[in-house]
mmCIF file of C-alpha atoms in Angstrom:
data_model
loop_
_atom_site.group_PDB
_atom_site.id
_atom_site.type_symbol
_atom_site.label_atom_id
_atom_site.label_comp_id
_atom_site.label_asym_id
_atom_site.label_seq_id
_atom_site.Cartn_x
_atom_site.Cartn_y
_atom_site.Cartn_z
ATOM 1 C CA MET B 12 12.123 -5.013 24.244
ATOM 2 C CA LEU B 13 13.658 -4.222 20.741
ATOM 3 C CA ARG B 14 14.995 -7.765 20.344
ATOM 4 C CA ILE B 15 11.637 -9.257 21.114
ATOM 5 C CA SER B 16 10.005 -6.911 18.601
ATOM 6 C CA ILE B 17 12.538 -8.174 16.088
ATOM 7 C CA LEU B 18 11.462 -11.862 16.673
ATOM 8 C CA ILE B 19 7.797 -10.727 16.516
ATOM 9 C CA LEU B 20 8.518 -9.434 13.095
ATOM 10 C CA LEU B 21 10.253 -12.608 12.063
ATOM 11 C CA VAL B 22 7.199 -14.538 13.119
ATOM 12 C CA PHE B 23 5.001 -12.082 11.111
ATOM 13 C CA LEU B 24 7.257 -12.679 8.220
ATOM 14 C CA LEU B 25 6.974 -16.484 8.677
ATOM 15 C CA ALA B 26 3.227 -16.154 8.686
ATOM 16 C CA ARG B 27 3.453 -13.990 5.742
ATOM 17 C CA GLY B 28 5.487 -16.841 3.820
ATOM 18 C CA ILE B 29 3.191 -19.482 4.752
ATOM 19 C CA ALA B 30 0.106 -17.302 3.468
ATOM 20 C CA ALA B 31 2.109 -16.612 0.181
ATOM 21 C CA ALA B 32 2.819 -20.369 -0.286
ATOM 22 C CA VAL B 33 -0.737 -21.264 0.358
ATOM 23 C CA ALA B 34 -1.782 -18.348 -2.274
ATOM 24 C CA LEU B 35 0.663 -19.818 -4.799
ATOM 25 C CA TYR B 36 -0.946 -23.221 -4.409
ATOM 26 C CA GLN B 37 -4.384 -21.928 -4.787
ATOM 27 C CA ASP B 38 -3.310 -19.782 -7.878
ATOM 28 C CA LYS B 39 -1.947 -23.161 -9.559
ATOM 29 C CA HIS B 40 -5.368 -24.884 -9.069
ATOM 30 C CA GLY B 41 -7.661 -22.023 -9.337
ATOM 31 C CA ALA B 42 -9.001 -22.267 -5.797
ATOM 32 C CA GLY B 43 -9.363 -20.183 -2.616
ATOM 33 C CA SER B 44 -11.660 -17.587 -1.441
ATOM 34 C CA SER B 45 -9.716 -14.738 -2.945
ATOM 35 C CA PHE B 46 -9.774 -16.514 -6.348
ATOM 36 C CA LYS B 47 -13.529 -16.865 -6.135
ATOM 37 C CA ARG B 48 -13.842 -13.171 -5.040
ATOM 38 C CA MET B 49 -11.754 -11.835 -8.136
ATOM 39 C CA LEU B 50 -13.983 -13.816 -10.440
ATOM 40 C CA ARG B 51 -17.178 -12.405 -8.862
ATOM 41 C CA GLN B 52 -15.639 -8.832 -9.076
ATOM 42 C CA GLY B 53 -14.559 -9.488 -12.724
ATOM 43 C CA ARG B 54 -10.825 -9.020 -12.137
ATOM 44 C CA ILE B 55 -10.387 -12.267 -13.713
ATOM 45 C CA ASP B 56 -12.667 -14.406 -16.065
ATOM 46 C CA ALA B 57 -13.017 -17.995 -17.105
ATOM 47 C CA GLY B 58 -10.137 -17.377 -19.436
ATOM 48 C CA VAL B 59 -7.815 -18.248 -16.736
ATOM 49 C CA TYR B 60 -8.679 -21.828 -17.303
ATOM 50 C CA GLU B 61 -7.260 -21.799 -20.828
ATOM 51 C CA ASP B 62 -4.469 -24.321 -21.410
ATOM 52 C CA ALA B 63 -5.379 -25.741 -17.790
ATOM 53 C CA VAL B 64 -4.685 -29.501 -17.296
ATOM 54 C CA TRP B 65 -7.617 -31.319 -15.495
ATOM 55 C CA SER B 66 -7.320 -34.246 -13.380
ATOM 56 C CA GLU B 67 -9.705 -36.180 -11.069
ATOM 57 C CA VAL B 68 -8.887 -36.349 -7.314
ATOM 58 C CA GLY B 69 -10.846 -38.035 -4.567
ATOM 59 C CA SER B 70 -11.416 -37.021 -0.950
ATOM 60 C CA GLY B 71 -13.908 -38.426 1.585
ATOM 61 C CA GLY B 72 -15.345 -40.881 -1.074
ATOM 62 C CA ARG B 73 -16.157 -37.917 -3.445
ATOM 63 C CA ARG B 74 -14.465 -37.512 -6.770
ATOM 64 C CA ARG B 75 -14.101 -34.061 -8.363
ATOM 65 C CA LEU B 76 -12.034 -32.437 -11.041
ATOM 66 C CA ARG B 77 -9.030 -30.194 -10.118
ATOM 67 C CA SER B 78 -7.433 -27.741 -12.562
ATOM 68 C CA ARG B 79 -3.667 -26.970 -12.894
ATOM 69 C CA ILE B 80 -3.492 -23.379 -14.295
ATOM 70 C CA SER B 81 -0.757 -22.605 -16.471
ATOM 71 C CA ARG B 82 2.126 -20.282 -15.451
ATOM 72 C CA GLU B 83 1.140 -17.449 -17.573
ATOM 73 C CA GLN B 84 -2.333 -17.621 -16.091
ATOM 74 C CA GLN B 85 -1.040 -17.844 -12.787
ATOM 75 C CA ARG B 86 0.873 -14.539 -13.302
ATOM 76 C CA VAL B 87 -2.458 -13.147 -14.456
ATOM 77 C CA ILE B 88 -3.979 -14.144 -11.102
ATOM 78 C CA ARG B 89 -1.130 -12.909 -9.059
ATOM 79 C CA ARG B 90 -1.389 -9.520 -10.667
ATOM 80 C CA ALA B 91 -5.117 -9.271 -10.205
ATOM 81 C CA ARG B 92 -4.650 -10.314 -6.404
ATOM 82 C CA LEU B 93 -2.133 -7.470 -5.841
ATOM 83 C CA GLU B 94 -4.320 -4.985 -7.810
ATOM 84 C CA MET B 95 -7.380 -6.061 -5.494
ATOM 85 C CA ARG B 96 -5.281 -5.539 -2.433
ATOM 86 C CA GLU B 97 -3.862 -2.157 -3.547
ATOM 87 C CA ASP B 98 -7.458 -0.968 -4.474
ATOM 88 C CA PHE B 99 -8.614 -1.946 -0.918
ATOM 89 C CA LEU B 100 -5.619 -0.209 0.755
ATOM 90 C CA ASN B 101 -6.079 2.864 -1.226
ATOM 91 C CA ASP B 102 -9.835 3.054 -0.381
ATOM 92 C CA ASN B 103 -9.738 2.129 3.269
ATOM 93 C CA ASP B 104 -7.307 3.869 5.616
ATOM 94 C CA PRO B 105 -6.765 1.795 8.856
ATOM 95 C CA GLY B 106 -9.022 2.985 11.785
ATOM 96 C CA PHE B 107 -10.050 2.111 15.256
ATOM 97 C CA TYR B 108 -11.203 -1.452 14.395
ATOM 98 C CA GLN B 109 -7.982 -2.366 12.625
ATOM 99 C CA TYR B 110 -5.751 -0.668 15.360
ATOM 100 C CA VAL B 111 -7.358 -2.627 18.225
ATOM 101 C CA ILE B 112 -6.729 -5.956 16.435
ATOM 102 C CA ILE B 113 -3.194 -4.966 15.665
ATOM 103 C CA PHE B 114 -2.590 -3.762 19.252
ATOM 104 C CA LEU B 115 -3.978 -7.218 20.794
ATOM 105 C CA THR B 116 -2.258 -9.400 18.359
ATOM 106 C CA ALA B 117 1.150 -7.719 18.894
ATOM 107 C CA SER B 118 0.678 -7.780 22.750
ATOM 108 C CA VAL B 119 -0.152 -11.531 22.899
ATOM 109 C CA LEU B 120 2.579 -12.524 20.260
ATOM 110 C CA GLY B 121 5.177 -10.294 22.083
ATOM 111 C CA LEU B 122 4.457 -11.901 25.367
ATOM 112 C CA VAL B 123 4.571 -15.425 24.111
ATOM 113 C CA ILE B 124 7.779 -14.712 22.239
ATOM 114 C CA GLU B 125 9.433 -12.898 25.006
ATOM 115 C CA THR B 126 8.732 -15.815 27.338
ATOM 116 C CA VAL B 127 10.219 -18.364 24.860
ATOM 117 C CA TYR B 128 13.139 -16.000 24.286
ATOM 118 C CA THR B 129 13.938 -15.822 28.030
ATOM 119 C CA PHE B 130 13.703 -19.506 28.421
ATOM 120 C CA ILE B 131 16.021 -20.329 25.491
ATOM 121 C CA THR B 132 18.604 -17.487 26.327
ATOM 122 C CA PHE B 133 18.533 -17.574 30.221
ATOM 123 C CA GLY B 134 17.009 -21.034 31.014
ATOM 124 C CA ILE B 135 14.354 -19.637 33.147
ATOM 125 C CA VAL B 136 10.385 -19.437 32.683
ATOM 126 C CA GLU B 137 8.992 -16.107 34.260
ATOM 127 C CA SER B 138 5.850 -14.163 34.051
ATOM 128 C CA ARG B 139 6.615 -11.445 31.475
ATOM 129 C CA VAL B 140 3.012 -10.145 31.382
ATOM 130 C CA GLY B 141 2.615 -6.237 31.190
ATOM 131 C CA LEU B 142 -1.005 -6.000 32.552
ATOM 132 C CA VAL B 143 -2.561 -7.103 35.722
ATOM 133 C CA TRP B 144 -5.182 -9.331 33.754
ATOM 134 C CA GLY B 145 -4.667 -11.360 30.776
ATOM 135 C CA PRO B 146 -1.760 -12.543 28.516
ATOM 136 C CA PHE B 147 -0.713 -9.039 27.370
ATOM 137 C CA SER B 148 2.485 -7.079 26.964
ATOM 138 C CA PRO B 149 1.228 -3.628 25.774
ATOM 139 C CA LEU B 150 4.578 -2.102 24.864
ATOM 140 C CA TYR B 151 4.594 -4.489 21.775
ATOM 141 C CA GLY B 152 0.969 -3.532 20.869
ATOM 142 C CA VAL B 153 1.885 0.207 21.268
ATOM 143 C CA GLY B 154 4.782 -0.058 19.031
ATOM 144 C CA ALA B 155 2.794 -1.856 16.329
ATOM 145 C CA VAL B 156 0.069 0.554 16.455
ATOM 146 C CA LEU B 157 2.492 3.744 16.483
ATOM 147 C CA LEU B 158 4.555 2.244 13.581
ATOM 148 C CA THR B 159 1.296 1.670 11.716
ATOM 149 C CA VAL B 160 -0.293 5.158 12.471
ATOM 150 C CA VAL B 161 2.884 7.068 11.425
ATOM 151 C CA LEU B 162 4.011 4.993 8.472
ATOM 152 C CA TRP B 163 0.716 4.280 6.892
ATOM 153 C CA PRO B 164 0.351 7.794 5.325
ATOM 154 C CA ILE B 165 4.205 7.672 4.047
ATOM 155 C CA ARG B 166 4.173 4.038 3.179
ATOM 156 C CA LYS B 167 5.121 4.618 -0.503
ATOM 157 C CA ARG B 168 7.989 6.992 0.201
ATOM 158 C CA PRO B 169 11.635 5.836 -0.238
ATOM 159 C CA ALA B 170 12.857 3.407 2.093
ATOM 160 C CA TRP B 171 15.677 5.505 3.659
ATOM 161 C CA GLN B 172 12.835 8.026 4.760
ATOM 162 C CA LEU B 173 10.911 5.159 6.415
ATOM 163 C CA PHE B 174 14.046 4.058 8.154
ATOM 164 C CA PHE B 175 14.639 7.493 9.833
ATOM 165 C CA TYR B 176 10.993 7.972 10.739
ATOM 166 C CA SER B 177 11.080 4.537 12.223
ATOM 167 C CA ALA B 178 14.235 4.910 14.161
ATOM 168 C CA PHE B 179 12.991 8.316 15.393
ATOM 169 C CA LEU B 180 9.817 6.782 16.676
ATOM 170 C CA GLY B 181 11.326 3.636 18.251
ATOM 171 C CA GLY B 182 13.731 6.021 20.196
ATOM 172 C CA ILE B 183 10.848 8.363 21.449
ATOM 173 C CA LEU B 184 8.826 5.104 22.513
ATOM 174 C CA GLU B 185 11.583 3.572 24.444
ATOM 175 C CA GLN B 186 12.705 6.821 26.139
ATOM 176 C CA THR B 187 9.040 7.664 26.940
ATOM 177 C CA ALA B 188 8.155 4.278 28.260
ATOM 178 C CA GLY B 189 11.394 3.954 30.291
ATOM 179 C CA TRP B 190 11.102 7.369 31.705
ATOM 180 C CA SER B 191 7.442 7.282 32.564
ATOM 181 C CA MET B 192 7.854 3.943 34.324
ATOM 182 C CA GLU B 193 10.692 5.370 36.346
ATOM 183 C CA HIS B 194 9.297 8.689 36.972
ATOM 184 C CA PHE B 195 5.925 7.826 38.039
ATOM 185 C CA ALA B 196 6.144 4.379 39.604
ATOM 186 C CA HIS B 197 9.942 4.080 40.425
ATOM 187 C CA LEU B 198 9.843 1.050 38.068
ATOM 188 C CA GLN B 199 12.626 -0.395 35.744
ATOM 189 C CA SER B 200 12.120 -3.089 33.225
ATOM 190 C CA TRP B 201 15.523 -2.440 30.974
ATOM 191 C CA THR B 202 18.539 -0.320 30.999
ATOM 192 C CA TYR B 203 21.205 0.351 28.290
ATOM 193 C CA LEU B 204 23.713 2.134 30.627
ATOM 194 C CA GLY B 205 26.064 -0.886 30.291
ATOM 195 C CA LEU B 206 26.296 -0.467 26.539
ATOM 196 C CA PRO B 207 29.137 1.753 25.069
ATOM 197 C CA ASP B 208 26.769 3.299 22.430
ATOM 198 C CA HIS B 209 23.988 4.288 24.811
ATOM 199 C CA ILE B 210 22.400 7.736 24.558
ATOM 200 C CA THR B 211 20.100 7.572 27.565
ATOM 201 C CA GLN B 212 19.429 4.846 29.953
ATOM 202 C CA TRP B 213 16.674 3.568 27.661
ATOM 203 C CA VAL B 214 18.020 4.437 24.173
ATOM 204 C CA ALA B 215 20.939 3.167 22.448
ATOM 205 C CA TRP B 216 22.295 3.668 18.782
ATOM 206 C CA ARG B 217 22.237 0.060 17.912
ATOM 207 C CA PHE B 218 18.554 -0.207 18.607
ATOM 208 C CA LEU B 219 17.888 2.934 16.871
ATOM 209 C CA ILE B 220 19.308 1.277 13.590
ATOM 210 C CA MET B 221 17.227 -1.869 14.414
ATOM 211 C CA TRP B 222 14.044 0.147 14.874
ATOM 212 C CA GLY B 223 14.845 1.747 11.470
ATOM 213 C CA VAL B 224 15.195 -1.692 9.733
ATOM 214 C CA LEU B 225 12.004 -2.882 11.579
ATOM 215 C CA GLY B 226 10.108 -0.050 10.330
ATOM 216 C CA VAL B 227 11.092 -0.527 6.809
ATOM 217 C CA VAL B 228 10.090 -4.161 6.782
ATOM 218 C CA TRP B 229 6.900 -3.557 8.737
ATOM 219 C CA CYS B 230 5.846 -0.840 6.157
ATOM 220 C CA ARG B 231 6.825 -2.611 3.051
ATOM 221 C CA VAL B 232 5.813 -6.371 3.823
ATOM 222 C CA ILE B 233 3.893 -6.714 6.901
ATOM 223 C CA MET B 234 1.543 -3.857 7.519
ATOM 224 C CA PRO B 235 -0.210 -3.588 4.021
ATOM 225 C CA GLU B 236 -0.913 -7.466 4.060
ATOM 226 C CA MET B 237 -2.192 -7.559 7.734
ATOM 227 C CA ILE B 238 -4.430 -4.427 7.039
ATOM 228 C CA TYR B 239 -5.844 -6.103 4.114
ATOM 229 C CA ARG B 240 -6.244 -9.454 5.888
ATOM 230 C CA ILE B 241 -8.044 -7.677 8.848
ATOM 231 C CA GLY B 242 -10.462 -5.885 6.499
ATOM 232 C CA GLY B 243 -13.302 -3.975 7.925
ATOM 233 C CA PRO B 244 -16.082 -4.827 10.254
ATOM 234 C CA THR B 245 -18.662 -6.445 8.034
ATOM 235 C CA THR B 246 -20.985 -7.871 10.716
ATOM 236 C CA ARG B 247 -22.695 -6.170 13.996
ATOM 237 C CA ARG B 248 -21.063 -9.139 15.766
ATOM 238 C CA GLN B 249 -17.476 -8.046 14.846
ATOM 239 C CA ARG B 250 -18.201 -4.600 16.172
ATOM 240 C CA VAL B 251 -19.575 -5.698 19.426
ATOM 241 C CA LEU B 252 -16.615 -8.013 19.857
ATOM 242 C CA VAL B 253 -14.017 -5.365 19.319
ATOM 243 C CA ALA B 254 -16.042 -2.741 21.446
ATOM 244 C CA LEU B 255 -15.978 -5.366 24.468
ATOM 245 C CA LEU B 256 -12.315 -6.074 23.868
ATOM 246 C CA THR B 257 -11.548 -2.343 23.773
ATOM 247 C CA ALA B 258 -13.493 -1.848 27.254
ATOM 248 C CA PHE B 259 -11.664 -4.751 28.855
ATOM 249 C CA ILE B 260 -8.293 -3.770 27.697
ATOM 250 C CA SER B 261 -8.839 -0.075 28.705
ATOM 251 C CA LEU B 262 -10.029 -1.086 32.142
ATOM 252 C CA ASP B 263 -6.817 -3.510 32.423
ATOM 253 C CA ILE B 264 -4.656 -0.751 31.572
ATOM 254 C CA VAL B 265 -6.078 1.791 33.909
ATOM 255 C CA MET B 266 -5.906 -0.913 36.771
ATOM 256 C CA THR B 267 -2.352 -1.783 35.981
ATOM 257 C CA VAL B 268 -1.262 1.891 36.098
ATOM 258 C CA ALA B 269 -2.934 2.222 39.548
ATOM 259 C CA CYS B 270 -1.207 -0.962 40.702
ATOM 260 C CA PHE B 271 2.257 0.449 39.664
ATOM 261 C CA TRP B 272 1.563 3.778 41.041
ATOM 262 C CA ARG B 273 0.708 2.270 44.444
ATOM 263 C CA ALA B 274 3.660 -0.032 44.290
ATOM 264 C CA GLY B 275 5.998 2.882 43.980
ATOM 265 C CA GLN B 276 4.234 4.733 46.847
ATOM 266 C CA ARG B 277 4.425 1.823 48.923
ATOM 267 C CA SER B 278 8.137 1.585 48.196
ATOM 268 C CA GLU B 279 8.503 5.103 49.647
ATOM 269 C CA GLY B 280 6.257 4.036 52.741
ATOM 270 C CA LEU B 281 3.186 6.208 51.632
ATOM 271 C CA PRO B 282 -0.168 4.847 52.858
ATOM 272 C CA PRO B 283 -3.306 4.675 50.929
ATOM 273 C CA ARG B 284 -5.280 8.002 50.605
ATOM 274 C CA ASN B 285 -8.564 6.718 49.541
ATOM 275 C CA PRO B 286 -10.778 3.498 49.387
ATOM 276 C CA PHE B 287 -9.638 2.822 45.907
ATOM 277 C CA GLU B 288 -5.984 2.965 46.896
ATOM 278 C CA ALA B 289 -6.626 0.648 49.959
ATOM 279 C CA TYR B 290 -8.502 -1.724 47.458
ATOM 280 C CA VAL B 291 -5.514 -1.992 45.311
ATOM 281 C CA ASP B 292 -2.987 -2.454 48.252
ATOM 282 C CA THR B 293 -5.218 -5.201 49.417
ATOM 283 C CA HIS B 294 -5.792 -7.187 46.109
ATOM 284 C CA PHE B 295 -2.507 -6.260 44.286
ATOM 285 C CA ASP B 296 0.003 -6.022 47.123
ATOM 286 C CA ASP B 297 3.860 -6.318 46.674
ATOM 287 C CA ASP B 298 3.671 -10.158 46.593
ATOM 288 C CA PHE B 299 1.137 -10.011 43.842
ATOM 289 C CA MET B 300 3.353 -7.589 41.807
ATOM 290 C CA ALA B 301 6.514 -9.646 42.273
ATOM 291 C CA ARG B 302 4.803 -12.771 41.019
ATOM 292 C CA THR B 303 2.950 -11.156 38.163
ATOM 293 C CA PHE B 304 5.931 -8.943 36.989
ATOM 294 C CA GLU B 305 9.032 -10.890 37.712
ATOM 295 C CA ASN B 306 11.174 -8.851 35.221
ATOM 296 C CA MET B 307 10.485 -5.575 36.705
ATOM 297 C CA VAL B 308 11.994 -3.885 39.757
ATOM 298 C CA VAL B 309 10.365 -1.238 41.980
ATOM 299 C CA GLY B 310 12.389 1.295 43.939
ATOM 300 C CA LYS B 311 15.670 0.224 42.866
ATOM 301 C CA ASP B 312 17.979 0.301 39.866
ATOM 302 C CA LEU B 313 18.679 -2.536 37.585
ATOM 303 C CA PRO B 314 22.291 -3.833 36.952
ATOM 304 C CA THR B 315 24.109 -1.753 34.108
ATOM 305 C CA ALA B 316 23.962 -4.471 31.512
ATOM 306 C CA ASP B 317 22.024 -5.169 28.455
ATOM 307 C CA ARG B 318 18.754 -7.136 29.054
#
């Protein structure tokens, strides 16, 4: 799980780098929605065009003038953009709306990267989903949300404190998830027992260190920009969409838990006790579970090797 989380972080960093490159280009030419917003808010004024070089450019048969802002004025624009972002972050703590989007984004991205990683590393393509409906791997979504909830209030503390908070949080997450799957559904998805530095079956020192580094980068680089880009719901359509997504993912999680619960009971030979359990056994039987969750085993131990 952690190695895929690091890959997700790298993808976020790549996206952040691309966004920064686009912002630099827009700053150079005095363009872009954030530039216009800063003009409207009075954070910058027409003085940014002082010493600008103008040229005529064409696109789609139309001609227009394009400015090339001086380097000094570009620095003014960048400072204004950072101040605008910090003002937004200081005035708007992340809430339910932002957490839902972060969860869904990390869940889908985690699944895609894990699938690609498995193909490149092992040469196989298998279903890596974590829910019965949809392309979601919720452990990654939970990890991203937990890092955001815990680190947001302390995001300006020294990096070493963020490191230890993140390492502790990552260890708790892996231990809780691994123990819960084994205890309640006789299910295993990973094990660190084959590693010399394992602490428990689901926690190892090397991965605690990686969790710490991941948390620092998330807090310092990814989280502030992501929260700023998500912003807040400005239309009723956005609120309704997030509410519908929340209802769907909640139902998906409940049904997945029920399916794993019954899979564990079936492995022990226990029959269904009510119509709902009978429905689960009929529509989400062992064949369905084996096809959908190919990287998990029910009712037996994984080989003691790093996965």
